[in-house]
Amino acid sequence: MFVFAEKLTRQPVGFSLLTGRNDFAGRASHLEIRMFAVAADEQGKGIGKSMLASIIEATPGHRLEASCLPPATKMMRLLAGSGFKLIHETQGGKKTYRFTD
């Protein structure tokens, strides 16, 4: 879990939870961003982009993936703007994005 704080006040402004995903043989295949949130009063300030960049920097050599349900349009834009590529979309509109170094 990553918790992000404002530099001066050290107050939390966001968090993210990553989990390891295994392939069918049980080997770790990639990391998945399972949760990602920025405090409502901190949105629109570039904090989400900075948080995502920190996660990418902290996980070198790992394939990162994130899935978004249709209402998560802000997260989809954030992922696409940070180098994640759309790799799958279900009939229900759930989209999966991938970032690789």
PDB file of N, CA and C in Angstrom:
ATOM      1  N   MET A   1       0.849  -1.170   0.000  1.00  0.00           N
ATOM      2  CA  MET A   1       0.000   0.000   0.000  1.00  0.00           C
ATOM      3  C   MET A   1       0.894   1.231   0.000  1.00  0.00           C
ATOM      4  N   PHE A   2       0.513   2.188  -0.795  1.00  0.00           N
ATOM      5  CA  PHE A   2       1.187   3.472  -0.852  1.00  0.00           C
ATOM      6  C   PHE A   2       0.250   4.517  -0.251  1.00  0.00           C
ATOM      7  N   VAL A   3       0.756   5.340   0.664  1.00  0.00           N
ATOM      8  CA  VAL A   3       0.003   6.475   1.186  1.00  0.00           C
ATOM      9  C   VAL A   3       0.803   7.717   0.834  1.00  0.00           C
ATOM     10  N   PHE A   4       0.144   8.680   0.228  1.00  0.00           N
ATOM     11  CA  PHE A   4       0.808   9.892  -0.236  1.00  0.00           C
ATOM     12  C   PHE A   4       0.380  11.058   0.640  1.00  0.00           C
ATOM     13  N   ALA A   5       1.371  11.866   1.067  1.00  0.00           N
ATOM     14  CA  ALA A   5       1.100  12.980   1.970  1.00  0.00           C
ATOM     15  C   ALA A   5       1.564  14.296   1.350  1.00  0.00           C
ATOM     16  N   GLU A   6       0.908  15.373   1.753  1.00  0.00           N
ATOM     17  CA  GLU A   6       1.294  16.709   1.340  1.00  0.00           C
ATOM     18  C   GLU A   6       2.644  17.002   1.987  1.00  0.00           C
ATOM     19  N   LYS A   7       3.566  17.599   1.225  1.00  0.00           N
ATOM     20  CA  LYS A   7       4.947  17.746   1.700  1.00  0.00           C
ATOM     21  C   LYS A   7       5.078  18.600   2.957  1.00  0.00           C
ATOM     22  N   LEU A   8       4.385  19.712   3.035  1.00  0.00           N
ATOM     23  CA  LEU A   8       4.556  20.605   4.181  1.00  0.00           C
ATOM     24  C   LEU A   8       3.791  20.145   5.415  1.00  0.00           C
ATOM     25  N   THR A   9       2.533  19.793   5.253  1.00  0.00           N
ATOM     26  CA  THR A   9       1.707  19.438   6.411  1.00  0.00           C
ATOM     27  C   THR A   9       1.769  17.958   6.769  1.00  0.00           C
ATOM     28  N   ARG A  10       2.245  17.153   5.844  1.00  0.00           N
ATOM     29  CA  ARG A  10       2.319  15.697   6.009  1.00  0.00           C
ATOM     30  C   ARG A  10       0.930  15.066   6.131  1.00  0.00           C
ATOM     31  N   GLN A  11      -0.101  15.795   5.741  1.00  0.00           N
ATOM     32  CA  GLN A  11      -1.461  15.266   5.757  1.00  0.00           C
ATOM     33  C   GLN A  11      -1.667  14.353   4.553  1.00  0.00           C
ATOM     34  N   PRO A  12      -2.336  13.225   4.726  1.00  0.00           N
ATOM     35  CA  PRO A  12      -2.579  12.322   3.597  1.00  0.00           C
ATOM     36  C   PRO A  12      -3.444  13.001   2.529  1.00  0.00           C
ATOM     37  N   VAL A  13      -3.060  12.784   1.267  1.00  0.00           N
ATOM     38  CA  VAL A  13      -3.829  13.330   0.142  1.00  0.00           C
ATOM     39  C   VAL A  13      -4.302  12.228  -0.805  1.00  0.00           C
ATOM     40  N   GLY A  14      -3.784  11.016  -0.629  1.00  0.00           N
ATOM     41  CA  GLY A  14      -4.196   9.926  -1.499  1.00  0.00           C
ATOM     42  C   GLY A  14      -3.555   8.613  -1.085  1.00  0.00           C
ATOM     43  N   PHE A  15      -4.046   7.537  -1.700  1.00  0.00           N
ATOM     44  CA  PHE A  15      -3.465   6.224  -1.439  1.00  0.00           C
ATOM     45  C   PHE A  15      -3.678   5.330  -2.647  1.00  0.00           C
ATOM     46  N   SER A  16      -2.899   4.260  -2.687  1.00  0.00           N
ATOM     47  CA  SER A  16      -3.063   3.240  -3.715  1.00  0.00           C
ATOM     48  C   SER A  16      -2.698   1.886  -3.124  1.00  0.00           C
ATOM     49  N   LEU A  17      -3.400   0.865  -3.570  1.00  0.00           N
ATOM     50  CA  LEU A  17      -3.131  -0.505  -3.142  1.00  0.00           C
ATOM     51  C   LEU A  17      -2.767  -1.328  -4.362  1.00  0.00           C
ATOM     52  N   LEU A  18      -1.595  -1.960  -4.322  1.00  0.00           N
ATOM     53  CA  LEU A  18      -1.151  -2.845  -5.395  1.00  0.00           C
ATOM     54  C   LEU A  18      -1.159  -4.274  -4.886  1.00  0.00           C
ATOM     55  N   THR A  19      -1.502  -5.203  -5.772  1.00  0.00           N
ATOM     56  CA  THR A  19      -1.442  -6.620  -5.439  1.00  0.00           C
ATOM     57  C   THR A  19      -0.692  -7.353  -6.537  1.00  0.00           C
ATOM     58  N   GLY A  20      -0.068  -8.451  -6.169  1.00  0.00           N
ATOM     59  CA  GLY A  20       0.582  -9.302  -7.154  1.00  0.00           C
ATOM     60  C   GLY A  20      -0.447 -10.209  -7.806  1.00  0.00           C
ATOM     61  N   ARG A  21      -0.285 -10.464  -9.075  1.00  0.00           N
ATOM     62  CA  ARG A  21      -1.179 -11.367  -9.806  1.00  0.00           C
ATOM     63  C   ARG A  21      -0.355 -12.540 -10.305  1.00  0.00           C
ATOM     64  N   ASN A  22      -0.921 -13.731 -10.234  1.00  0.00           N
ATOM     65  CA  ASN A  22      -0.227 -14.939 -10.675  1.00  0.00           C
ATOM     66  C   ASN A  22      -0.801 -15.450 -11.983  1.00  0.00           C
ATOM     67  N   ASP A  23       0.071 -16.091 -12.773  1.00  0.00           N
ATOM     68  CA  ASP A  23      -0.404 -16.737 -13.995  1.00  0.00           C
ATOM     69  C   ASP A  23      -0.968 -18.113 -13.631  1.00  0.00           C
ATOM     70  N   PHE A  24      -1.356 -18.881 -14.637  1.00  0.00           N
ATOM     71  CA  PHE A  24      -1.974 -20.182 -14.379  1.00  0.00           C
ATOM     72  C   PHE A  24      -1.026 -21.170 -13.714  1.00  0.00           C
ATOM     73  N   ALA A  25       0.279 -20.969 -13.852  1.00  0.00           N
ATOM     74  CA  ALA A  25       1.257 -21.863 -13.226  1.00  0.00           C
ATOM     75  C   ALA A  25       1.592 -21.423 -11.800  1.00  0.00           C
ATOM     76  N   GLY A  26       0.977 -20.322 -11.340  1.00  0.00           N
ATOM     77  CA  GLY A  26       1.230 -19.857  -9.982  1.00  0.00           C
ATOM     78  C   GLY A  26       2.407 -18.917  -9.854  1.00  0.00           C
ATOM     79  N   ARG A  27       3.021 -18.534 -10.970  1.00  0.00           N
ATOM     80  CA  ARG A  27       4.153 -17.599 -10.932  1.00  0.00           C
ATOM     81  C   ARG A  27       3.633 -16.166 -10.970  1.00  0.00           C
ATOM     82  N   ALA A  28       4.322 -15.284 -10.260  1.00  0.00           N
ATOM     83  CA  ALA A  28       3.939 -13.870 -10.292  1.00  0.00           C
ATOM     84  C   ALA A  28       4.108 -13.346 -11.706  1.00  0.00           C
ATOM     85  N   SER A  29       3.041 -12.810 -12.255  1.00  0.00           N
ATOM     86  CA  SER A  29       3.104 -12.325 -13.631  1.00  0.00           C
ATOM     87  C   SER A  29       3.107 -10.807 -13.723  1.00  0.00           C
ATOM     88  N   HIS A  30       2.441 -10.124 -12.794  1.00  0.00           N
ATOM     89  CA  HIS A  30       2.413  -8.670 -12.831  1.00  0.00           C
ATOM     90  C   HIS A  30       1.818  -8.111 -11.541  1.00  0.00           C
ATOM     91  N   LEU A  31       1.905  -6.802 -11.406  1.00  0.00           N
ATOM     92  CA  LEU A  31       1.287  -6.100 -10.291  1.00  0.00           C
ATOM     93  C   LEU A  31       0.026  -5.414 -10.790  1.00  0.00           C
ATOM     94  N   GLU A  32      -0.995  -5.386  -9.953  1.00  0.00           N
ATOM     95  CA  GLU A  32      -2.247  -4.741 -10.338  1.00  0.00           C
ATOM     96  C   GLU A  32      -2.576  -3.615  -9.360  1.00  0.00           C
ATOM     97  N   ILE A  33      -2.893  -2.451  -9.902  1.00  0.00           N
ATOM     98  CA  ILE A  33      -3.370  -1.343  -9.087  1.00  0.00           C
ATOM     99  C   ILE A  33      -4.829  -1.648  -8.773  1.00  0.00           C
ATOM    100  N   ARG A  34      -5.088  -2.034  -7.530  1.00  0.00           N
ATOM    101  CA  ARG A  34      -6.437  -2.468  -7.142  1.00  0.00           C
ATOM    102  C   ARG A  34      -7.283  -1.305  -6.631  1.00  0.00           C
ATOM    103  N   MET A  35      -6.649  -0.368  -5.961  1.00  0.00           N
ATOM    104  CA  MET A  35      -7.346   0.814  -5.450  1.00  0.00           C
ATOM    105  C   MET A  35      -6.463   2.021  -5.704  1.00  0.00           C
ATOM    106  N   PHE A  36      -7.098   3.145  -5.965  1.00  0.00           N
ATOM    107  CA  PHE A  36      -6.361   4.380  -6.226  1.00  0.00           C
ATOM    108  C   PHE A  36      -7.307   5.525  -5.924  1.00  0.00           C
ATOM    109  N   ALA A  37      -6.941   6.397  -5.003  1.00  0.00           N
ATOM    110  CA  ALA A  37      -7.827   7.506  -4.648  1.00  0.00           C
ATOM    111  C   ALA A  37      -7.025   8.739  -4.271  1.00  0.00           C
ATOM    112  N   VAL A  38      -7.570   9.887  -4.653  1.00  0.00           N
ATOM    113  CA  VAL A  38      -7.050  11.193  -4.263  1.00  0.00           C
ATOM    114  C   VAL A  38      -8.170  11.880  -3.486  1.00  0.00           C
ATOM    115  N   ALA A  39      -7.825  12.514  -2.361  1.00  0.00           N
ATOM    116  CA  ALA A  39      -8.830  13.221  -1.566  1.00  0.00           C
ATOM    117  C   ALA A  39      -9.603  14.196  -2.450  1.00  0.00           C
ATOM    118  N   ALA A  40     -10.905  14.279  -2.241  1.00  0.00           N
ATOM    119  CA  ALA A  40     -11.772  15.104  -3.094  1.00  0.00           C
ATOM    120  C   ALA A  40     -11.289  16.547  -3.188  1.00  0.00           C
ATOM    121  N   ASP A  41     -10.849  17.125  -2.074  1.00  0.00           N
ATOM    122  CA  ASP A  41     -10.413  18.523  -2.093  1.00  0.00           C
ATOM    123  C   ASP A  41      -9.017  18.703  -2.679  1.00  0.00           C
ATOM    124  N   GLU A  42      -8.352  17.617  -3.042  1.00  0.00           N
ATOM    125  CA  GLU A  42      -7.015  17.683  -3.646  1.00  0.00           C
ATOM    126  C   GLU A  42      -7.033  17.320  -5.126  1.00  0.00           C
ATOM    127  N   GLN A  43      -8.189  16.952  -5.652  1.00  0.00           N
ATOM    128  CA  GLN A  43      -8.272  16.557  -7.060  1.00  0.00           C
ATOM    129  C   GLN A  43      -8.101  17.765  -7.976  1.00  0.00           C
ATOM    130  N   GLY A  44      -7.562  17.502  -9.169  1.00  0.00           N
ATOM    131  CA  GLY A  44      -7.349  18.556 -10.151  1.00  0.00           C
ATOM    132  C   GLY A  44      -6.067  19.339  -9.958  1.00  0.00           C
ATOM    133  N   LYS A  45      -5.186  18.879  -9.079  1.00  0.00           N
ATOM    134  CA  LYS A  45      -3.928  19.567  -8.785  1.00  0.00           C
ATOM    135  C   LYS A  45      -2.710  18.799  -9.284  1.00  0.00           C
ATOM    136  N   GLY A  46      -2.924  17.708 -10.019  1.00  0.00           N
ATOM    137  CA  GLY A  46      -1.808  16.907 -10.512  1.00  0.00           C
ATOM    138  C   GLY A  46      -1.304  15.867  -9.528  1.00  0.00           C
ATOM    139  N   ILE A  47      -1.980  15.730  -8.400  1.00  0.00           N
ATOM    140  CA  ILE A  47      -1.541  14.777  -7.378  1.00  0.00           C
ATOM    141  C   ILE A  47      -1.673  13.344  -7.873  1.00  0.00           C
ATOM    142  N   GLY A  48      -2.763  13.022  -8.539  1.00  0.00           N
ATOM    143  CA  GLY A  48      -2.944  11.668  -9.066  1.00  0.00           C
ATOM    144  C   GLY A  48      -1.845  11.294 -10.038  1.00  0.00           C
ATOM    145  N   LYS A  49      -1.482  12.213 -10.921  1.00  0.00           N
ATOM    146  CA  LYS A  49      -0.406  11.960 -11.886  1.00  0.00           C
ATOM    147  C   LYS A  49       0.918  11.742 -11.157  1.00  0.00           C
ATOM    148  N   SER A  50       1.176  12.549 -10.134  1.00  0.00           N
ATOM    149  CA  SER A  50       2.393  12.392  -9.337  1.00  0.00           C
ATOM    150  C   SER A  50       2.394  11.064  -8.579  1.00  0.00           C
ATOM    151  N   MET A  51       1.243  10.685  -8.026  1.00  0.00           N
ATOM    152  CA  MET A  51       1.137   9.407  -7.326  1.00  0.00           C
ATOM    153  C   MET A  51       1.429   8.250  -8.268  1.00  0.00           C
ATOM    154  N   LEU A  52       0.833   8.290  -9.455  1.00  0.00           N
ATOM    155  CA  LEU A  52       1.034   7.212 -10.424  1.00  0.00           C
ATOM    156  C   LEU A  52       2.493   7.143 -10.860  1.00  0.00           C
ATOM    157  N   ALA A  53       3.124   8.300 -11.057  1.00  0.00           N
ATOM    158  CA  ALA A  53       4.548   8.330 -11.420  1.00  0.00           C
ATOM    159  C   ALA A  53       5.399   7.720 -10.307  1.00  0.00           C
ATOM    160  N   SER A  54       5.055   7.984  -9.052  1.00  0.00           N
ATOM    161  CA  SER A  54       5.793   7.412  -7.920  1.00  0.00           C
ATOM    162  C   SER A  54       5.654   5.897  -7.870  1.00  0.00           C
ATOM    163  N   ILE A  55       4.457   5.398  -8.171  1.00  0.00           N
ATOM    164  CA  ILE A  55       4.236   3.948  -8.193  1.00  0.00           C
ATOM    165  C   ILE A  55       5.073   3.311  -9.296  1.00  0.00           C
ATOM    166  N   ILE A  56       5.072   3.914 -10.469  1.00  0.00           N
ATOM    167  CA  ILE A  56       5.863   3.393 -11.590  1.00  0.00           C
ATOM    168  C   ILE A  56       7.342   3.379 -11.223  1.00  0.00           C
ATOM    169  N   GLU A  57       7.816   4.459 -10.608  1.00  0.00           N
ATOM    170  CA  GLU A  57       9.230   4.558 -10.216  1.00  0.00           C
ATOM    171  C   GLU A  57       9.595   3.524  -9.147  1.00  0.00           C
ATOM    172  N   ALA A  58       8.655   3.210  -8.261  1.00  0.00           N
ATOM    173  CA  ALA A  58       8.917   2.274  -7.158  1.00  0.00           C
ATOM    174  C   ALA A  58       8.830   0.810  -7.573  1.00  0.00           C
ATOM    175  N   THR A  59       8.392   0.544  -8.802  1.00  0.00           N
ATOM    176  CA  THR A  59       8.203  -0.843  -9.246  1.00  0.00           C
ATOM    177  C   THR A  59       8.931  -1.110 -10.567  1.00  0.00           C
ATOM    178  N   PRO A  60      10.228  -0.798 -10.639  1.00  0.00           N
ATOM    179  CA  PRO A  60      10.936  -0.970 -11.915  1.00  0.00           C
ATOM    180  C   PRO A  60      10.954  -2.428 -12.362  1.00  0.00           C
ATOM    181  N   GLY A  61      10.797  -2.624 -13.659  1.00  0.00           N
ATOM    182  CA  GLY A  61      10.858  -3.964 -14.221  1.00  0.00           C
ATOM    183  C   GLY A  61       9.580  -4.770 -14.075  1.00  0.00           C
ATOM    184  N   HIS A  62       8.591  -4.224 -13.400  1.00  0.00           N
ATOM    185  CA  HIS A  62       7.318  -4.930 -13.214  1.00  0.00           C
ATOM    186  C   HIS A  62       6.286  -4.432 -14.211  1.00  0.00           C
ATOM    187  N   ARG A  63       5.502  -5.349 -14.717  1.00  0.00           N
ATOM    188  CA  ARG A  63       4.365  -4.969 -15.548  1.00  0.00           C
ATOM    189  C   ARG A  63       3.249  -4.545 -14.600  1.00  0.00           C
ATOM    190  N   LEU A  64       2.703  -3.372 -14.831  1.00  0.00           N
ATOM    191  CA  LEU A  64       1.610  -2.855 -14.015  1.00  0.00           C
ATOM    192  C   LEU A  64       0.321  -2.884 -14.817  1.00  0.00           C
ATOM    193  N   GLU A  65      -0.769  -3.273 -14.176  1.00  0.00           N
ATOM    194  CA  GLU A  65      -2.076  -3.238 -14.819  1.00  0.00           C
ATOM    195  C   GLU A  65      -3.079  -2.591 -13.879  1.00  0.00           C
ATOM    196  N   ALA A  66      -4.122  -2.030 -14.463  1.00  0.00           N
ATOM    197  CA  ALA A  66      -5.229  -1.452 -13.699  1.00  0.00           C
ATOM    198  C   ALA A  66      -6.504  -1.647 -14.497  1.00  0.00           C
ATOM    199  N   SER A  67      -7.573  -2.000 -13.812  1.00  0.00           N
ATOM    200  CA  SER A  67      -8.876  -2.158 -14.458  1.00  0.00           C
ATOM    201  C   SER A  67      -9.820  -1.090 -13.936  1.00  0.00           C
ATOM    202  N   CYS A  68     -10.652  -0.567 -14.833  1.00  0.00           N
ATOM    203  CA  CYS A  68     -11.590   0.495 -14.478  1.00  0.00           C
ATOM    204  C   CYS A  68     -12.993   0.141 -14.944  1.00  0.00           C
ATOM    205  N   LEU A  69     -13.954   0.371 -14.080  1.00  0.00           N
ATOM    206  CA  LEU A  69     -15.356   0.236 -14.453  1.00  0.00           C
ATOM    207  C   LEU A  69     -15.779   1.494 -15.213  1.00  0.00           C
ATOM    208  N   PRO A  70     -16.848   1.427 -16.001  1.00  0.00           N
ATOM    209  CA  PRO A  70     -17.241   2.553 -16.855  1.00  0.00           C
ATOM    210  C   PRO A  70     -17.333   3.925 -16.174  1.00  0.00           C
ATOM    211  N   PRO A  71     -17.814   4.042 -14.914  1.00  0.00           N
ATOM    212  CA  PRO A  71     -17.891   5.384 -14.320  1.00  0.00           C
ATOM    213  C   PRO A  71     -16.530   6.022 -14.004  1.00  0.00           C
ATOM    214  N   ALA A  72     -15.448   5.258 -14.027  1.00  0.00           N
ATOM    215  CA  ALA A  72     -14.124   5.756 -13.622  1.00  0.00           C
ATOM    216  C   ALA A  72     -13.409   6.483 -14.763  1.00  0.00           C
ATOM    217  N   THR A  73     -14.085   7.449 -15.361  1.00  0.00           N
ATOM    218  CA  THR A  73     -13.512   8.138 -16.525  1.00  0.00           C
ATOM    219  C   THR A  73     -12.268   8.951 -16.173  1.00  0.00           C
ATOM    220  N   LYS A  74     -12.227   9.546 -14.976  1.00  0.00           N
ATOM    221  CA  LYS A  74     -11.034  10.309 -14.571  1.00  0.00           C
ATOM    222  C   LYS A  74      -9.823   9.383 -14.479  1.00  0.00           C
ATOM    223  N   MET A  75     -10.013   8.199 -13.897  1.00  0.00           N
ATOM    224  CA  MET A  75      -8.908   7.248 -13.765  1.00  0.00           C
ATOM    225  C   MET A  75      -8.456   6.758 -15.128  1.00  0.00           C
ATOM    226  N   MET A  76      -9.388   6.522 -16.034  1.00  0.00           N
ATOM    227  CA  MET A  76      -9.019   6.088 -17.385  1.00  0.00           C
ATOM    228  C   MET A  76      -8.161   7.144 -18.076  1.00  0.00           C
ATOM    229  N   ARG A  77      -8.549   8.411 -17.946  1.00  0.00           N
ATOM    230  CA  ARG A  77      -7.751   9.495 -18.543  1.00  0.00           C
ATOM    231  C   ARG A  77      -6.374   9.578 -17.893  1.00  0.00           C
ATOM    232  N   LEU A  78      -6.320   9.420 -16.578  1.00  0.00           N
ATOM    233  CA  LEU A  78      -5.046   9.461 -15.863  1.00  0.00           C
ATOM    234  C   LEU A  78      -4.124   8.342 -16.336  1.00  0.00           C
ATOM    235  N   LEU A  79      -4.638   7.134 -16.435  1.00  0.00           N
ATOM    236  CA  LEU A  79      -3.825   6.004 -16.893  1.00  0.00           C
ATOM    237  C   LEU A  79      -3.321   6.234 -18.311  1.00  0.00           C
ATOM    238  N   ALA A  80      -4.222   6.615 -19.217  1.00  0.00           N
ATOM    239  CA  ALA A  80      -3.835   6.837 -20.619  1.00  0.00           C
ATOM    240  C   ALA A  80      -2.809   7.960 -20.731  1.00  0.00           C
ATOM    241  N   GLY A  81      -2.953   9.003 -19.926  1.00  0.00           N
ATOM    242  CA  GLY A  81      -2.017  10.121 -19.954  1.00  0.00           C
ATOM    243  C   GLY A  81      -0.688   9.827 -19.293  1.00  0.00           C
ATOM    244  N   SER A  82      -0.589   8.693 -18.612  1.00  0.00           N
ATOM    245  CA  SER A  82       0.647   8.313 -17.911  1.00  0.00           C
ATOM    246  C   SER A  82       1.353   7.145 -18.584  1.00  0.00           C
ATOM    247  N   GLY A  83       0.969   6.833 -19.810  1.00  0.00           N
ATOM    248  CA  GLY A  83       1.666   5.796 -20.565  1.00  0.00           C
ATOM    249  C   GLY A  83       1.053   4.415 -20.508  1.00  0.00           C
ATOM    250  N   PHE A  84      -0.084   4.264 -19.848  1.00  0.00           N
ATOM    251  CA  PHE A  84      -0.772   2.976 -19.831  1.00  0.00           C
ATOM    252  C   PHE A  84      -1.542   2.821 -21.134  1.00  0.00           C
ATOM    253  N   LYS A  85      -1.560   1.612 -21.658  1.00  0.00           N
ATOM    254  CA  LYS A  85      -2.264   1.309 -22.908  1.00  0.00           C
ATOM    255  C   LYS A  85      -3.470   0.428 -22.616  1.00  0.00           C
ATOM    256  N   LEU A  86      -4.568   0.700 -23.294  1.00  0.00           N
ATOM    257  CA  LEU A  86      -5.765  -0.128 -23.170  1.00  0.00           C
ATOM    258  C   LEU A  86      -5.484  -1.483 -23.806  1.00  0.00           C
ATOM    259  N   ILE A  87      -5.661  -2.567 -23.024  1.00  0.00           N
ATOM    260  CA  ILE A  87      -5.375  -3.904 -23.564  1.00  0.00           C
ATOM    261  C   ILE A  87      -6.617  -4.786 -23.662  1.00  0.00           C
ATOM    262  N   HIS A  88      -7.691  -4.397 -22.953  1.00  0.00           N
ATOM    263  CA  HIS A  88      -8.890  -5.245 -22.985  1.00  0.00           C
ATOM    264  C   HIS A  88     -10.097  -4.439 -22.528  1.00  0.00           C
ATOM    265  N   GLU A  89     -11.232  -4.725 -23.154  1.00  0.00           N
ATOM    266  CA  GLU A  89     -12.496  -4.132 -22.719  1.00  0.00           C
ATOM    267  C   GLU A  89     -13.575  -5.204 -22.771  1.00  0.00           C
ATOM    268  N   THR A  90     -14.314  -5.341 -21.677  1.00  0.00           N
ATOM    269  CA  THR A  90     -15.393  -6.327 -21.631  1.00  0.00           C
ATOM    270  C   THR A  90     -16.653  -5.755 -22.276  1.00  0.00           C
ATOM    271  N   GLN A  91     -17.614  -6.620 -22.523  1.00  0.00           N
ATOM    272  CA  GLN A  91     -18.894  -6.163 -23.070  1.00  0.00           C
ATOM    273  C   GLN A  91     -19.586  -5.187 -22.129  1.00  0.00           C
ATOM    274  N   GLY A  92     -19.336  -5.329 -20.846  1.00  0.00           N
ATOM    275  CA  GLY A  92     -19.924  -4.431 -19.853  1.00  0.00           C
ATOM    276  C   GLY A  92     -19.206  -3.103 -19.722  1.00  0.00           C
ATOM    277  N   GLY A  93     -18.097  -2.937 -20.439  1.00  0.00           N
ATOM    278  CA  GLY A  93     -17.377  -1.673 -20.425  1.00  0.00           C
ATOM    279  C   GLY A  93     -16.198  -1.587 -19.478  1.00  0.00           C
ATOM    280  N   LYS A  94     -15.893  -2.665 -18.740  1.00  0.00           N
ATOM    281  CA  LYS A  94     -14.711  -2.662 -17.875  1.00  0.00           C
ATOM    282  C   LYS A  94     -13.477  -2.650 -18.764  1.00  0.00           C
ATOM    283  N   LYS A  95     -12.554  -1.712 -18.487  1.00  0.00           N
ATOM    284  CA  LYS A  95     -11.350  -1.571 -19.301  1.00  0.00           C
ATOM    285  C   LYS A  95     -10.113  -1.901 -18.476  1.00  0.00           C
ATOM    286  N   THR A  96      -9.179  -2.628 -19.092  1.00  0.00           N
ATOM    287  CA  THR A  96      -7.919  -2.971 -18.449  1.00  0.00           C
ATOM    288  C   THR A  96      -6.792  -2.282 -19.198  1.00  0.00           C
ATOM    289  N   TYR A  97      -5.918  -1.630 -18.426  1.00  0.00           N
ATOM    290  CA  TYR A  97      -4.783  -0.892 -18.969  1.00  0.00           C
ATOM    291  C   TYR A  97      -3.490  -1.530 -18.480  1.00  0.00           C
ATOM    292  N   ARG A  98      -2.424  -1.389 -19.275  1.00  0.00           N
ATOM    293  CA  ARG A  98      -1.126  -1.973 -18.912  1.00  0.00           C
ATOM    294  C   ARG A  98      -0.009  -0.961 -19.154  1.00  0.00           C
ATOM    295  N   PHE A  99       0.942  -0.947 -18.206  1.00  0.00           N
ATOM    296  CA  PHE A  99       2.168  -0.156 -18.345  1.00  0.00           C
ATOM    297  C   PHE A  99       3.340  -1.114 -18.238  1.00  0.00           C
ATOM    298  N   THR A 100       4.273  -1.035 -19.155  1.00  0.00           N
ATOM    299  CA  THR A 100       5.509  -1.814 -19.061  1.00  0.00           C
ATOM    300  C   THR A 100       6.677  -0.881 -19.279  1.00  0.00           C
ATOM    301  N   ASP A 101       7.772  -1.141 -18.570  1.00  0.00           N
ATOM    302  CA  ASP A 101       8.986  -0.318 -18.731  1.00  0.00           C
ATOM    303  C   ASP A 101       9.521  -0.469 -20.129  1.00  0.00           C
TER     304      ASP A 101
END
